[in-house]
mmCIF file of C-alpha atoms and ligand atoms in Angstrom:
data_model
loop_
_atom_site.group_PDB
_atom_site.id
_atom_site.type_symbol
_atom_site.label_atom_id
_atom_site.label_comp_id
_atom_site.label_asym_id
_atom_site.label_seq_id
_atom_site.Cartn_x
_atom_site.Cartn_y
_atom_site.Cartn_z
ATOM 1 C CA UNK A 21 -0.908 36.672 -75.078
ATOM 2 C CA UNK A 22 -3.710 34.367 -76.076
ATOM 3 C CA UNK A 23 -6.502 34.075 -73.515
ATOM 4 C CA UNK A 24 -8.765 31.034 -73.747
ATOM 5 C CA UNK A 25 -11.885 30.885 -71.577
ATOM 6 C CA UNK A 26 -13.074 27.359 -70.869
ATOM 7 C CA UNK A 27 -16.190 26.229 -68.995
ATOM 8 C CA UNK A 28 -14.359 24.557 -66.113
ATOM 9 C CA UNK A 29 -11.107 23.120 -64.797
ATOM 10 C CA UNK A 30 -11.639 19.753 -66.501
ATOM 11 C CA UNK A 31 -11.993 21.410 -69.903
ATOM 12 C CA UNK A 32 -8.856 23.480 -69.221
ATOM 13 C CA UNK A 33 -6.960 20.336 -68.268
ATOM 14 C CA UNK A 34 -8.074 18.578 -71.459
ATOM 15 C CA UNK A 35 -7.150 21.504 -73.701
ATOM 16 C CA UNK A 36 -3.672 21.858 -72.249
ATOM 17 C CA UNK A 37 -3.042 18.103 -72.136
ATOM 18 C CA UNK A 38 -3.894 17.957 -75.849
ATOM 19 C CA UNK A 39 -1.394 20.743 -76.573
ATOM 20 C CA UNK A 40 1.272 18.859 -74.601
ATOM 21 C CA UNK A 41 0.421 15.609 -76.383
ATOM 22 C CA UNK A 42 0.687 17.347 -79.764
ATOM 23 C CA UNK A 43 4.100 18.676 -78.752
ATOM 24 C CA UNK A 44 5.269 15.186 -77.703
ATOM 25 C CA UNK A 45 4.075 13.760 -81.023
ATOM 26 C CA UNK A 46 6.131 16.399 -82.871
ATOM 27 C CA UNK A 47 9.071 16.215 -80.498
ATOM 28 C CA UNK A 48 9.062 13.007 -78.422
ATOM 29 C CA UNK A 49 11.904 14.138 -76.153
ATOM 30 C CA UNK A 50 10.339 17.552 -75.424
ATOM 31 C CA UNK A 51 11.369 19.163 -72.141
ATOM 32 C CA UNK A 52 8.125 19.882 -70.280
ATOM 33 C CA UNK A 53 8.176 22.276 -67.354
ATOM 34 C CA UNK A 54 5.572 21.341 -64.791
ATOM 35 C CA UNK A 55 4.005 23.248 -61.922
ATOM 36 C CA UNK A 56 2.614 21.910 -58.669
ATOM 37 C CA UNK A 57 -0.340 22.941 -56.511
ATOM 38 C CA UNK A 58 -3.987 22.072 -57.183
ATOM 39 C CA UNK A 59 -4.576 23.815 -60.496
ATOM 40 C CA UNK A 60 -2.545 21.619 -62.885
ATOM 41 C CA UNK A 61 -3.893 18.295 -61.563
ATOM 42 C CA UNK A 62 -6.621 18.039 -64.265
ATOM 43 C CA UNK A 63 -3.868 18.431 -66.891
ATOM 44 C CA UNK A 64 -1.859 15.566 -65.424
ATOM 45 C CA UNK A 65 -4.961 13.386 -65.104
ATOM 46 C CA UNK A 66 -5.870 14.039 -68.749
ATOM 47 C CA UNK A 67 -2.315 13.261 -69.889
ATOM 48 C CA UNK A 68 -2.178 10.027 -67.902
ATOM 49 C CA UNK A 69 -5.541 8.992 -69.387
ATOM 50 C CA UNK A 70 -4.126 9.483 -72.889
ATOM 51 C CA UNK A 71 -1.141 7.298 -72.035
ATOM 52 C CA UNK A 72 -3.381 4.577 -70.555
ATOM 53 C CA UNK A 73 -5.651 4.678 -73.607
ATOM 54 C CA UNK A 74 -2.649 4.214 -75.897
ATOM 55 C CA UNK A 75 -3.251 7.615 -77.555
ATOM 56 C CA UNK A 76 0.068 9.031 -76.407
ATOM 57 C CA UNK A 77 3.572 7.672 -76.053
ATOM 58 C CA UNK A 78 5.208 9.935 -73.470
ATOM 59 C CA UNK A 79 8.089 7.558 -72.796
ATOM 60 C CA UNK A 80 10.785 9.875 -74.193
ATOM 61 C CA UNK A 81 9.488 13.088 -72.639
ATOM 62 C CA UNK A 82 11.629 14.952 -70.137
ATOM 63 C CA UNK A 83 10.136 16.711 -67.140
ATOM 64 C CA UNK A 84 11.507 19.652 -65.177
ATOM 65 C CA UNK A 85 10.297 21.335 -62.038
ATOM 66 C CA UNK A 86 9.439 25.001 -61.649
ATOM 67 C CA UNK A 87 10.190 25.405 -57.992
ATOM 68 C CA UNK A 88 10.871 23.627 -54.711
ATOM 69 C CA UNK A 89 10.583 24.190 -50.990
ATOM 70 C CA UNK A 90 13.846 24.657 -49.117
ATOM 71 C CA UNK A 91 14.421 22.630 -45.994
ATOM 72 C CA UNK A 92 11.880 19.829 -46.237
ATOM 73 C CA UNK A 93 13.573 16.486 -45.613
ATOM 74 C CA UNK A 94 14.329 14.387 -48.711
ATOM 75 C CA UNK A 95 11.284 12.318 -49.620
ATOM 76 C CA UNK A 96 8.813 14.560 -47.728
ATOM 77 C CA UNK A 97 5.444 13.908 -49.461
ATOM 78 C CA UNK A 98 4.859 17.654 -50.013
ATOM 79 C CA UNK A 99 8.300 18.405 -51.428
ATOM 80 C CA UNK A 100 7.690 19.360 -55.034
ATOM 81 C CA UNK A 101 10.038 16.628 -56.149
ATOM 82 C CA UNK A 102 7.750 14.057 -54.466
ATOM 83 C CA UNK A 103 4.637 15.723 -55.879
ATOM 84 C CA UNK A 104 5.975 15.765 -59.450
ATOM 85 C CA UNK A 105 7.144 12.152 -59.200
ATOM 86 C CA UNK A 106 3.717 11.119 -57.848
ATOM 87 C CA UNK A 107 1.472 13.237 -60.091
ATOM 88 C CA UNK A 108 3.427 13.347 -63.356
ATOM 89 C CA UNK A 109 6.475 11.112 -63.690
ATOM 90 C CA UNK A 110 4.936 7.858 -62.421
ATOM 91 C CA UNK A 111 1.498 8.201 -64.100
ATOM 92 C CA UNK A 112 3.180 8.921 -67.442
ATOM 93 C CA UNK A 113 5.335 5.832 -67.043
ATOM 94 C CA UNK A 114 8.604 7.780 -66.979
ATOM 95 C CA UNK A 115 11.716 6.966 -65.001
ATOM 96 C CA UNK A 116 13.351 9.263 -62.426
ATOM 97 C CA UNK A 117 16.159 9.767 -64.970
ATOM 98 C CA UNK A 118 13.803 11.773 -67.191
ATOM 99 C CA UNK A 119 13.189 14.298 -64.447
ATOM 100 C CA UNK A 120 15.146 17.290 -63.195
ATOM 101 C CA UNK A 121 14.490 19.763 -60.422
ATOM 102 C CA UNK A 122 16.250 22.105 -57.999
ATOM 103 C CA UNK A 123 17.670 20.311 -54.972
ATOM 104 C CA UNK A 124 15.863 21.708 -51.937
ATOM 105 C CA UNK A 125 18.080 19.703 -49.595
ATOM 106 C CA UNK A 126 21.393 21.000 -50.995
ATOM 107 C CA UNK A 127 23.822 22.322 -48.362
ATOM 108 C CA UNK A 128 24.598 25.287 -50.642
ATOM 109 C CA UNK A 129 21.199 26.445 -51.879
ATOM 110 C CA UNK A 130 22.596 29.360 -53.902
ATOM 111 C CA UNK A 131 24.947 27.090 -55.836
ATOM 112 C CA UNK A 132 22.132 24.571 -56.374
ATOM 113 C CA UNK A 133 19.900 27.326 -57.826
ATOM 114 C CA UNK A 134 22.608 28.408 -60.231
ATOM 115 C CA UNK A 135 23.328 24.804 -61.191
ATOM 116 C CA UNK A 136 19.658 24.211 -61.952
ATOM 117 C CA UNK A 137 19.390 27.318 -64.122
ATOM 118 C CA UNK A 138 22.464 26.196 -66.074
ATOM 119 C CA UNK A 139 21.136 22.638 -66.372
ATOM 120 C CA UNK A 140 17.895 23.869 -67.956
ATOM 121 C CA UNK A 141 19.821 25.668 -70.695
ATOM 122 C CA UNK A 142 22.213 22.740 -71.128
ATOM 123 C CA UNK A 143 19.180 20.482 -71.652
ATOM 124 C CA UNK A 144 18.220 22.639 -74.633
ATOM 125 C CA UNK A 145 15.725 24.870 -72.850
ATOM 126 C CA UNK A 146 12.147 24.225 -71.825
ATOM 127 C CA UNK A 147 9.758 23.553 -74.714
ATOM 128 C CA UNK A 148 6.526 24.148 -72.819
ATOM 129 C CA UNK A 149 6.293 25.536 -69.294
ATOM 130 C CA UNK A 150 3.085 25.074 -67.336
ATOM 131 C CA UNK A 151 2.297 27.777 -64.812
ATOM 132 C CA UNK A 152 -0.299 28.398 -62.160
ATOM 133 C CA UNK A 153 -0.861 31.814 -60.616
ATOM 134 C CA UNK A 154 -0.840 32.749 -56.955
ATOM 135 C CA UNK A 155 -3.645 34.835 -55.480
ATOM 136 C CA UNK A 156 -0.930 37.494 -55.120
ATOM 137 C CA UNK A 157 -0.020 37.253 -58.817
ATOM 138 C CA UNK A 158 3.097 35.104 -58.425
ATOM 139 C CA UNK A 159 4.344 32.657 -61.040
ATOM 140 C CA UNK A 160 6.617 29.909 -59.849
ATOM 141 C CA UNK A 161 7.418 31.328 -56.457
ATOM 142 C CA UNK A 162 8.362 34.740 -57.795
ATOM 143 C CA UNK A 163 6.481 36.795 -55.280
ATOM 144 C CA UNK A 164 5.377 40.412 -55.920
ATOM 145 C CA UNK A 165 8.294 42.736 -56.726
ATOM 146 C CA UNK A 166 10.508 39.925 -58.012
ATOM 147 C CA UNK A 167 12.809 41.205 -60.724
ATOM 148 C CA UNK A 168 11.384 40.548 -64.163
ATOM 149 C CA UNK A 169 14.928 39.511 -65.203
ATOM 150 C CA UNK A 170 15.494 37.172 -62.244
ATOM 151 C CA UNK A 171 17.174 33.775 -62.554
ATOM 152 C CA UNK A 172 16.632 30.668 -60.437
ATOM 153 C CA UNK A 173 17.259 31.662 -56.835
ATOM 154 C CA UNK A 174 16.050 31.422 -53.263
ATOM 155 C CA UNK A 175 12.952 33.441 -52.365
ATOM 156 C CA UNK A 176 10.950 34.082 -49.213
ATOM 157 C CA UNK A 177 7.242 33.273 -49.428
ATOM 158 C CA UNK A 178 4.692 35.923 -48.527
ATOM 159 C CA UNK A 179 2.365 35.171 -45.639
ATOM 160 C CA UNK A 180 -0.505 35.007 -48.146
ATOM 161 C CA UNK A 181 1.226 32.247 -50.157
ATOM 162 C CA UNK A 182 2.100 30.304 -46.998
ATOM 163 C CA UNK A 183 -1.538 30.543 -45.902
ATOM 164 C CA UNK A 184 -2.730 29.455 -49.359
ATOM 165 C CA UNK A 185 -0.414 26.427 -49.248
ATOM 166 C CA UNK A 186 -1.116 25.488 -45.620
ATOM 167 C CA UNK A 187 -3.838 23.126 -46.876
ATOM 168 C CA UNK A 188 -1.100 20.722 -47.988
ATOM 169 C CA UNK A 189 0.442 20.605 -44.484
ATOM 170 C CA UNK A 190 -0.870 19.879 -40.991
ATOM 171 C CA UNK A 191 -0.497 23.517 -39.939
ATOM 172 C CA UNK A 192 0.708 26.908 -41.186
ATOM 173 C CA UNK A 193 3.844 26.535 -39.078
ATOM 174 C CA UNK A 194 4.924 23.557 -41.166
ATOM 175 C CA UNK A 195 4.871 25.494 -44.446
ATOM 176 C CA UNK A 196 8.461 26.408 -45.286
ATOM 177 C CA UNK A 197 9.357 30.093 -45.492
ATOM 178 C CA UNK A 198 11.905 29.633 -48.259
ATOM 179 C CA UNK A 199 11.782 28.206 -51.741
ATOM 180 C CA UNK A 200 13.944 27.817 -54.814
ATOM 181 C CA UNK A 201 12.209 29.060 -57.924
ATOM 182 C CA UNK A 202 12.999 29.511 -61.567
ATOM 183 C CA UNK A 203 13.314 33.265 -61.971
ATOM 184 C CA UNK A 204 10.990 35.267 -64.173
ATOM 185 C CA UNK A 205 13.832 35.699 -66.678
ATOM 186 C CA UNK A 206 14.362 31.929 -66.625
ATOM 187 C CA UNK A 207 10.650 31.224 -67.125
ATOM 188 C CA UNK A 208 10.479 33.657 -70.047
ATOM 189 C CA UNK A 209 13.107 31.578 -71.884
ATOM 190 C CA UNK A 210 10.715 28.643 -72.303
ATOM 191 C CA UNK A 211 9.428 28.384 -75.872
ATOM 192 C CA UNK A 212 5.756 28.263 -74.897
ATOM 193 C CA UNK A 213 4.249 29.416 -71.598
ATOM 194 C CA UNK A 214 0.868 27.992 -70.643
ATOM 195 C CA UNK A 215 -0.800 29.369 -67.535
ATOM 196 C CA UNK A 216 -3.933 27.731 -66.149
ATOM 197 C CA UNK A 217 -6.084 29.543 -63.582
ATOM 198 C CA UNK A 218 -9.338 28.245 -62.177
ATOM 199 C CA UNK A 219 -11.788 29.466 -59.568
ATOM 200 C CA UNK A 220 -13.023 32.839 -58.421
ATOM 201 C CA UNK A 221 -10.103 33.245 -56.020
ATOM 202 C CA UNK A 222 -7.804 33.792 -59.015
ATOM 203 C CA UNK A 223 -10.017 36.333 -60.825
ATOM 204 C CA UNK A 224 -8.262 39.466 -59.513
ATOM 205 C CA UNK A 225 -4.771 38.089 -60.130
ATOM 206 C CA UNK A 226 -5.724 37.041 -63.675
ATOM 207 C CA UNK A 227 -7.232 40.438 -64.490
ATOM 208 C CA UNK A 228 -4.132 42.259 -63.253
ATOM 209 C CA UNK A 229 -1.782 39.888 -65.090
ATOM 210 C CA UNK A 230 -3.638 39.976 -68.407
ATOM 211 C CA UNK A 231 -5.087 43.481 -68.578
ATOM 212 C CA UNK A 232 -2.928 45.462 -66.185
ATOM 213 C CA UNK A 233 0.470 46.982 -66.875
ATOM 214 C CA UNK A 234 3.625 44.849 -66.898
ATOM 215 C CA UNK A 235 4.819 45.334 -63.343
ATOM 216 C CA UNK A 236 7.042 43.515 -60.890
ATOM 217 C CA UNK A 237 4.186 43.910 -58.410
ATOM 218 C CA UNK A 238 2.262 41.352 -60.495
ATOM 219 C CA UNK A 239 4.890 38.825 -61.602
ATOM 220 C CA UNK A 240 2.462 36.991 -63.931
ATOM 221 C CA UNK A 241 2.138 40.198 -65.984
ATOM 222 C CA UNK A 242 5.603 39.313 -67.352
ATOM 223 C CA UNK A 243 3.812 36.867 -69.653
ATOM 224 C CA UNK A 244 2.847 39.928 -71.702
ATOM 225 C CA UNK A 245 6.514 40.115 -72.742
ATOM 226 C CA UNK A 246 6.573 36.557 -74.123
ATOM 227 C CA UNK A 247 5.968 35.899 -77.833
ATOM 228 C CA UNK A 248 4.018 32.676 -77.187
ATOM 229 C CA UNK A 249 2.054 32.785 -73.956
ATOM 230 C CA UNK A 250 -1.335 31.138 -73.508
ATOM 231 C CA UNK A 251 -3.565 31.857 -70.527
ATOM 232 C CA UNK A 252 -6.330 29.308 -70.013
ATOM 233 C CA UNK A 253 -8.982 30.364 -67.507
ATOM 234 C CA UNK A 254 -12.308 28.951 -66.438
ATOM 235 C CA UNK A 255 -15.382 31.182 -66.308
ATOM 236 C CA UNK A 256 -14.868 31.959 -62.614
ATOM 237 C CA UNK A 257 -11.219 32.996 -63.020
ATOM 238 C CA UNK A 258 -12.199 35.040 -66.113
ATOM 239 C CA UNK A 259 -14.980 36.865 -64.265
ATOM 240 C CA UNK A 260 -13.018 40.121 -63.822
ATOM 241 C CA UNK A 261 -11.619 40.343 -67.372
ATOM 242 C CA UNK A 262 -12.960 43.405 -69.178
ATOM 243 C CA UNK A 263 -12.114 41.877 -72.556
ATOM 244 C CA UNK A 264 -13.683 38.467 -71.842
ATOM 245 C CA UNK A 265 -16.133 38.705 -74.776
ATOM 246 C CA UNK A 266 -13.340 39.635 -77.138
ATOM 247 C CA UNK A 267 -11.223 36.697 -75.927
ATOM 248 C CA UNK A 268 -14.184 34.322 -76.415
ATOM 249 C CA UNK A 269 -14.865 35.601 -79.920
ATOM 250 C CA UNK A 270 -11.205 35.424 -80.920
ATOM 251 C CA UNK A 271 -10.839 31.841 -79.771
ATOM 252 C CA UNK A 272 -14.147 30.786 -81.332
ATOM 253 C CA UNK A 273 -12.917 32.120 -84.680
ATOM 254 C CA UNK A 274 -9.626 30.236 -84.481
ATOM 255 C CA UNK A 275 -9.238 27.286 -86.849
ATOM 256 C CA UNK A 276 -9.363 24.032 -84.865
ATOM 257 C CA UNK A 277 -6.056 22.742 -86.270
ATOM 258 C CA UNK A 278 -4.215 25.679 -84.780
ATOM 259 C CA UNK A 279 -4.484 24.408 -81.196
ATOM 260 C CA UNK A 280 -3.191 26.678 -78.433
HETATM 261 C C1 F6R B 318 3.732 25.737 -57.930
HETATM 262 C C2 F6R B 318 3.848 27.133 -58.308
HETATM 263 C C3 F6R B 318 2.860 28.159 -57.866
HETATM 264 C C4 F6R B 318 1.403 27.702 -58.034
HETATM 265 C C5 F6R B 318 0.458 28.766 -57.511
HETATM 266 C C6 F6R B 318 -0.985 28.336 -57.605
HETATM 267 O O1 F6R B 318 4.760 24.973 -58.524
HETATM 268 O O2 F6R B 318 4.764 27.466 -58.963
HETATM 269 O O3 F6R B 318 3.060 29.331 -58.602
HETATM 270 O O4 F6R B 318 1.161 27.450 -59.377
HETATM 271 O O5 F6R B 318 0.779 29.066 -56.179
HETATM 272 O O6 F6R B 318 -1.204 27.233 -56.790
HETATM 273 P P1 F6R B 318 -2.579 26.448 -56.831
HETATM 274 O O7 F6R B 318 -2.664 25.825 -58.165
HETATM 275 O O8 F6R B 318 -2.477 25.399 -55.750
HETATM 276 O O9 F6R B 318 -3.643 27.455 -56.599
#
């Protein structure tokens, strides 16, 4: 995988937004997999700024969700559908028709997971999938010990993830226990995986994912199996990487036109 160390979250957001913009210029109807949480917000802000400045026409892009809470009422502001509509679809000037995600309100959650997995393939597969990383090493909501071959399915959140996400709710009790998430096998089918991690709290998870063995205990380590995976980290999240100097030197020597 390529590891790019950037000074801060804003720089990471800019770098990734530029890669997404370049993709949309090459392939206007690209299927972009988006993540939620705090980390990707600088990416979405940078993309929206490009659209507002007239530097990017995102009108034909298609957006798909990585995961969703199970059991939140339709339209709940913290459902990932609401978050993606608010943070990505609306700012980019897209319609709801350009957006797909797992239905967290479906009466048959298992069938809805399978249907979503099938729909992603039927849509031609994900061109670029954005990922964050949990403090426990999860990607999507594939918690530690998720099968590396897993497909979209229902998962139970760890207490650590529920505590991490409690900041979006009024209390820990309101954080759902269950989620639908693209499986690790599903995620690995995207053509380009781009993981952004910022802040010291992610440093251990990043070090295990990038420099540790591929292990179900650290789901993000599955990126090591992907032929085109880019990990963008700020200085704080890179602080436990043994090979940080090598990653810096490699990226500095890369021709500018090559992008990420
Ligand atoms: C969200 C998701 C999660 C988050 C991760 C980090 O769609 O799939 O894997 O990316 O929990 O969350 P933040 O960015 O809030 O630290």
